[in-house]
PDB file of C-alpha atoms in Angstrom:
ATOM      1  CA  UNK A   1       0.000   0.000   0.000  1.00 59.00           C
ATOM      2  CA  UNK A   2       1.632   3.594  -0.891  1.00 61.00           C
ATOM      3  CA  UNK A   3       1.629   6.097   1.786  1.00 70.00           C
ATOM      4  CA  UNK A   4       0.475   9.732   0.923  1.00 73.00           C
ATOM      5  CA  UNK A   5       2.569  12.258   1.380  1.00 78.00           C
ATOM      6  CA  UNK A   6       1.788  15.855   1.770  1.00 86.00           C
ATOM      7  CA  UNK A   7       3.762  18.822   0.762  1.00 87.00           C
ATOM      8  CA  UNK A   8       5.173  21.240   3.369  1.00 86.00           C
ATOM      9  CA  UNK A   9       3.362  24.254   4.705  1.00 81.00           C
ATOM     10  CA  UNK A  10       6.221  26.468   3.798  1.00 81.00           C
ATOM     11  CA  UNK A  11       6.245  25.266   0.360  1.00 85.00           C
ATOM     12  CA  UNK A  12       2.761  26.441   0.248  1.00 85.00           C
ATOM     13  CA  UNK A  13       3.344  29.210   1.895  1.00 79.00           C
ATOM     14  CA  UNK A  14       5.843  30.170  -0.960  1.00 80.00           C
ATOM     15  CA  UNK A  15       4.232  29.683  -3.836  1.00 83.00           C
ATOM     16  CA  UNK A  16       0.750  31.689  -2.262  1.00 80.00           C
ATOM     17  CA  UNK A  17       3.172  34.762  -1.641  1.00 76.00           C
ATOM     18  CA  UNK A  18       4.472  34.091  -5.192  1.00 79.00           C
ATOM     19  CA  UNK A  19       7.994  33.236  -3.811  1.00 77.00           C
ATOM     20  CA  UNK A  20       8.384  29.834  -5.355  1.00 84.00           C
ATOM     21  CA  UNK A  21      10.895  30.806  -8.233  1.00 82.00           C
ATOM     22  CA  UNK A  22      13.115  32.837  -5.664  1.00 77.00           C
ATOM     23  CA  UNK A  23      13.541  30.204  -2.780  1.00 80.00           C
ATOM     24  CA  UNK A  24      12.391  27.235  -4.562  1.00 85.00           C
ATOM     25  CA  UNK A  25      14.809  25.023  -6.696  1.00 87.00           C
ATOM     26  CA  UNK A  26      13.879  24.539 -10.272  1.00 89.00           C
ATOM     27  CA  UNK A  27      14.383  20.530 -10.079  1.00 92.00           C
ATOM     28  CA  UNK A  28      11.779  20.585  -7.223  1.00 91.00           C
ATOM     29  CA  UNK A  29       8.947  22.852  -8.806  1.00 90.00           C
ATOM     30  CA  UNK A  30       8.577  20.658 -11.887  1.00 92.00           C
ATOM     31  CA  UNK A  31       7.821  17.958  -9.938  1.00 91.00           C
ATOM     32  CA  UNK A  32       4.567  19.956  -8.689  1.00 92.00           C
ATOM     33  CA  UNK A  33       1.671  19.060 -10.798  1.00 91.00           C
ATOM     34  CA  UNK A  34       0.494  22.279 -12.329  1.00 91.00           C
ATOM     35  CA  UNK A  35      -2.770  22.107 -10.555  1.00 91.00           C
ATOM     36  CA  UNK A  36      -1.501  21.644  -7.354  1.00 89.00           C
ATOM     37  CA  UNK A  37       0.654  25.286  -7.785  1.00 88.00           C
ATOM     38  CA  UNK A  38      -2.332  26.927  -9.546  1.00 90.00           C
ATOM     39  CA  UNK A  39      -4.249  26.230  -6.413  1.00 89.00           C
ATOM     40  CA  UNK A  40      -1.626  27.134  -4.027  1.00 85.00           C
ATOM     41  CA  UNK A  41      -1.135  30.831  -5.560  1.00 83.00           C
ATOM     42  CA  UNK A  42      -4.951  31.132  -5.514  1.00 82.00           C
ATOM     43  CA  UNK A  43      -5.081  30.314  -1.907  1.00 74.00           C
ATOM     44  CA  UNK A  44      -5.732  32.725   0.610  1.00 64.00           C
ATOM     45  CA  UNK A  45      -3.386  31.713   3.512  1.00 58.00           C
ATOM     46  CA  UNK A  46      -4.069  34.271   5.784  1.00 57.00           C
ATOM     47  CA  UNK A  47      -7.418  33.422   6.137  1.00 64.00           C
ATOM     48  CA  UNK A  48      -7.410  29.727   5.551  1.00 65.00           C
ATOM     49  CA  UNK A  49      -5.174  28.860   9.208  1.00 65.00           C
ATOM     50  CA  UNK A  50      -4.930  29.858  12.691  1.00 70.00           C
ATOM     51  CA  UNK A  51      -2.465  32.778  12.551  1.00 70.00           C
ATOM     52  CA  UNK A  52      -2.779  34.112   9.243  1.00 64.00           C
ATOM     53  CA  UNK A  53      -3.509  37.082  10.092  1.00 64.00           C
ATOM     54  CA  UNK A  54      -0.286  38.159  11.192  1.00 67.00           C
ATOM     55  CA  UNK A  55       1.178  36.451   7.470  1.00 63.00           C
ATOM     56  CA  UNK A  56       0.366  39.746   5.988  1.00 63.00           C
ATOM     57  CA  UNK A  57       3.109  41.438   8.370  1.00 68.00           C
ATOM     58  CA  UNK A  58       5.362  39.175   6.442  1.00 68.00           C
ATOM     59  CA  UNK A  59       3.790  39.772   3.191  1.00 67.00           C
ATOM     60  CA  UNK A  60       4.831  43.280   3.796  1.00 68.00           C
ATOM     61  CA  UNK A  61       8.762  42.476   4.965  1.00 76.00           C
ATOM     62  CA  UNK A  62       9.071  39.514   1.672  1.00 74.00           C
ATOM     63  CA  UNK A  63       9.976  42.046  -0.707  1.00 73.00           C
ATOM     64  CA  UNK A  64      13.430  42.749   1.210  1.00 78.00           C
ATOM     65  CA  UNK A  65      13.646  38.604   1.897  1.00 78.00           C
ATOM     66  CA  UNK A  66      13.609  38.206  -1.846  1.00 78.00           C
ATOM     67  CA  UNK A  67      15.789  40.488  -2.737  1.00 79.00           C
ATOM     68  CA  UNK A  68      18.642  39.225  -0.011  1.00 80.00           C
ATOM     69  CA  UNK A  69      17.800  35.499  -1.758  1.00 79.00           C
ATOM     70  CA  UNK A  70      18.498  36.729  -5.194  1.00 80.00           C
ATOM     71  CA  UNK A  71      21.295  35.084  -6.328  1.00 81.00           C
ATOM     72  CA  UNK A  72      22.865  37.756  -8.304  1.00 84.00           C
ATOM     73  CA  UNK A  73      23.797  39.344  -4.793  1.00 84.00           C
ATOM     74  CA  UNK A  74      25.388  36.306  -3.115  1.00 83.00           C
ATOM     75  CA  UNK A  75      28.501  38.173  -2.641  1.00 85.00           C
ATOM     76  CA  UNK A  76      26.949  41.315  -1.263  1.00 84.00           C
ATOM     77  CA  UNK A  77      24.598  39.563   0.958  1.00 83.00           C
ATOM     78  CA  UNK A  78      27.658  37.324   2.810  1.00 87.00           C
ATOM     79  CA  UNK A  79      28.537  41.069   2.827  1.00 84.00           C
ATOM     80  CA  UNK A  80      26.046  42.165   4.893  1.00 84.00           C
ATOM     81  CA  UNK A  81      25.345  38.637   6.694  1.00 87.00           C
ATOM     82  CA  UNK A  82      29.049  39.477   7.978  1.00 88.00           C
ATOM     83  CA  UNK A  83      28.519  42.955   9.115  1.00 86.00           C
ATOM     84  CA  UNK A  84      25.151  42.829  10.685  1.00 87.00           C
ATOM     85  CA  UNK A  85      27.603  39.815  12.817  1.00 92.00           C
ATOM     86  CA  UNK A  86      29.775  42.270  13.918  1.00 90.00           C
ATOM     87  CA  UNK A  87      27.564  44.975  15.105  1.00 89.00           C
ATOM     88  CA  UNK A  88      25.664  42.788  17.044  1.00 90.00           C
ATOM     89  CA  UNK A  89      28.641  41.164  18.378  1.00 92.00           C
ATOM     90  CA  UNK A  90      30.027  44.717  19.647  1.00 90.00           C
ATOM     91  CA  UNK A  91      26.666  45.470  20.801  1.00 90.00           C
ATOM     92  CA  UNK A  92      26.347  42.263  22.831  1.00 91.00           C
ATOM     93  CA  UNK A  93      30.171  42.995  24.007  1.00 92.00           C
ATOM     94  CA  UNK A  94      29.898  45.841  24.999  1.00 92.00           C
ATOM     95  CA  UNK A  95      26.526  46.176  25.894  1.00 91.00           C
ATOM     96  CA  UNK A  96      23.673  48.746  24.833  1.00 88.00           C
ATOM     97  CA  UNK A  97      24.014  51.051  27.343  1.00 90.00           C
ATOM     98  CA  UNK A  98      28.247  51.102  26.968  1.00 93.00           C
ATOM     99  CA  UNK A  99      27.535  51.584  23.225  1.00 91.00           C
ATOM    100  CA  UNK A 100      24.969  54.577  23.755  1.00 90.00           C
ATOM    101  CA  UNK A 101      27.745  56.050  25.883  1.00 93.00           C
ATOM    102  CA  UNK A 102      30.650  55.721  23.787  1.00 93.00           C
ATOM    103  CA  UNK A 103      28.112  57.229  20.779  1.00 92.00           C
ATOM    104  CA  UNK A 104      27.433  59.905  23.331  1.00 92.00           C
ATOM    105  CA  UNK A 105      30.375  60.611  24.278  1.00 93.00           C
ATOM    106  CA  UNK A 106      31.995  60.732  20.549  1.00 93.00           C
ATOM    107  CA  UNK A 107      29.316  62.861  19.354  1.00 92.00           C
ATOM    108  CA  UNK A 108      30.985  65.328  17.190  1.00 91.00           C
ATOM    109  CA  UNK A 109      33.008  62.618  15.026  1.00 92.00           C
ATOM    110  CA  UNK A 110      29.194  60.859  14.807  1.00 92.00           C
ATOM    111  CA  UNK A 111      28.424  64.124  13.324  1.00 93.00           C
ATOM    112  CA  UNK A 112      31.172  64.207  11.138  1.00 92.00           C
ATOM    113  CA  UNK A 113      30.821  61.007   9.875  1.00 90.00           C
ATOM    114  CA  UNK A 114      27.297  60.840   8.928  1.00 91.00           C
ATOM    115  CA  UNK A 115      27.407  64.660   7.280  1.00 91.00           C
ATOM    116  CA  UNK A 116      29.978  63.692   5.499  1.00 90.00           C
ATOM    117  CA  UNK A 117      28.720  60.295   3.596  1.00 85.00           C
ATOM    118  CA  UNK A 118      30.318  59.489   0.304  1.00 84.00           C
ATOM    119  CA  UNK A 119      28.178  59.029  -2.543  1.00 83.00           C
ATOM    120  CA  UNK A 120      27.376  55.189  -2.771  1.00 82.00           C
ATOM    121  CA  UNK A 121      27.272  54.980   0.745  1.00 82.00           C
ATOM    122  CA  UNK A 122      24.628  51.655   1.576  1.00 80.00           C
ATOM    123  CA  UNK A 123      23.069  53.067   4.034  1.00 82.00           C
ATOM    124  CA  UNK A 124      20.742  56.118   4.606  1.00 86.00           C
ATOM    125  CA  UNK A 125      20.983  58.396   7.509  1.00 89.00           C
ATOM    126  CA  UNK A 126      18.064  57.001   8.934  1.00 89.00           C
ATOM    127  CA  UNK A 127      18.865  53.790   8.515  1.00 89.00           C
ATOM    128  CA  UNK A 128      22.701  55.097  10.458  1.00 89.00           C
ATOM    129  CA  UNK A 129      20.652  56.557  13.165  1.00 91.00           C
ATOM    130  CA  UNK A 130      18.743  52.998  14.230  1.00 90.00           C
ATOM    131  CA  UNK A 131      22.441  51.330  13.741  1.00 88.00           C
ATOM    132  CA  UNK A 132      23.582  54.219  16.053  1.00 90.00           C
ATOM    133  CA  UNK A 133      20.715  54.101  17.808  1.00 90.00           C
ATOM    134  CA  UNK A 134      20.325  57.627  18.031  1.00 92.00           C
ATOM    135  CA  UNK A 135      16.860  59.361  17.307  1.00 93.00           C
ATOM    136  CA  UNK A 136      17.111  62.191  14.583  1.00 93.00           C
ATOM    137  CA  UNK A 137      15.893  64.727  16.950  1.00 95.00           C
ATOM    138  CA  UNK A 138      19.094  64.282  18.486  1.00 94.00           C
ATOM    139  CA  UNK A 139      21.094  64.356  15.836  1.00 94.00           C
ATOM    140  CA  UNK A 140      19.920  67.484  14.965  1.00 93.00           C
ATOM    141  CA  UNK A 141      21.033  68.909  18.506  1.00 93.00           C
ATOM    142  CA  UNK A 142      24.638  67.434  18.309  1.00 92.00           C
ATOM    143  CA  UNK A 143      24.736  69.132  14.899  1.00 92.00           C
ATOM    144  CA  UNK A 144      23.636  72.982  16.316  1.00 89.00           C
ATOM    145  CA  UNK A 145      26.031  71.876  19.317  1.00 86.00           C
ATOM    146  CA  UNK A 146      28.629  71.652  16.990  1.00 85.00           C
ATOM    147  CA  UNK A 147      27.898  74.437  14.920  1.00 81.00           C
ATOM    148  CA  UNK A 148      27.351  76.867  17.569  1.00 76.00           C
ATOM    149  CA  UNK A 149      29.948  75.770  19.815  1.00 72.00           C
ATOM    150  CA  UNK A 150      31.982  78.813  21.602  1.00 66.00           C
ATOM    151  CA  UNK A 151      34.819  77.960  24.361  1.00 67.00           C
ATOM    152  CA  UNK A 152      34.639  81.042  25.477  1.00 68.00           C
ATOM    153  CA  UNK A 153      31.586  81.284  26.502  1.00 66.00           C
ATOM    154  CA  UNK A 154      30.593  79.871  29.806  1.00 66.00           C
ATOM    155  CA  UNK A 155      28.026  77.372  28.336  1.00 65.00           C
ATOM    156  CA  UNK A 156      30.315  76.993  25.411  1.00 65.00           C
ATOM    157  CA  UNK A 157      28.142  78.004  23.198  1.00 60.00           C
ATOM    158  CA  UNK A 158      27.551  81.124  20.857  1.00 64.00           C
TER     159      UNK A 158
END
C-alpha cells in the first residue's frame, strides 16, 4: 500500500506569496503538478489557518527577503550577513548602554561622519541613526552643538 505524502506548509506558503521561483529550486517545482501550484497561488493563507492574520506582516517584509535570496547578490549579501555579525557582536560585548555612551560621548566625530557620507554609501541616515541608535531629533542637537559651539563662553556656546 503507498503512503500519501503531503507537501510542506512552507512550500505552500511560498508559492501563495508568489515566492516559489526565488527560494524554490527549479528541479523541485517541476515535480509539482500544475494544478496543485495553480491552487496554491490562488489560496488565501491568511485566512485559511490559525495565525494568518499576522502572514500579511510578512507579506509586507518579503519584498526585502527576496531580494537578499536573489542570487545575483550572493557576494553582497555574505557582505552584509558578515557585518550585521559584527555589530551585534560589539553590541552584545559591549553592551547597549556602553555603546549609547561611547556614541554619546563621541558625538561630534558621529556628526562628522554621517554629514559627510560618500556618494554610494549603503546606508541612509536614517537607517545610520537605528544602527547608532540615536533618534534624529538628536542628531539634529549634536549638529547645532557643533555648529554653535563657543569655548569662550561659559556654556560653550555662541
Amino acid at each position: 500500500m503507498a503512503t500519501y505524502k503531503s507537501y510542506h506548509t512552507g512550500v505552500k506558503t511560498c508559492y501563495s506569496l508568489g515566492l516559489e521561483n526565488d527560494i524554490l529550486p527549479d528541479s523541485f517545482t517541476e515535480t509539482i503538478p500544475k494544478s496543485t501550484s495553480f491552487y496554491w497561488k490562488r489560496e488565501n493563507t491568511s485566512q485559511k489557518y490559525i495565525g494568518g492574520e499576522l502572514v500579511s506582516k510578512i507579506e509586507n517584509d518579503f519584498e526585502d527577503v527576496k531580494t537578499l535570496l536573489d542570487q545575483r547578490i550572493a557576494r553582497l549579501r555574505k557582505g552584509f550577513i558578515a557585518f550585521a555579525r559584527l555589530y551585534l557582536t560589539i553590541i552584545n560585548f559591549i553592551g547597549k548602554d556602553n555603546f549609547q555612551k561611547i556614541i554619546k560621548d563621541n558625538r561630534n566625530s558621529v556628526v562628522n561622519f554621517i554629514e559627510n557620507l560618500p556618494d554610494g554609501f549603503p546606508f541612509s541616515k536614517k537607517e545610520l541613526f537605528m544602527l547608532l541608535k540615536i533618534t534624529p531629533k538628536m542628531f539634529d542637537t549634536w549638529k547645532r552643538y557643533q555648529t554653535y559651539t563657543y569655548p569662550q563662553s561659559l556654556i560653550n556656546l555662541c
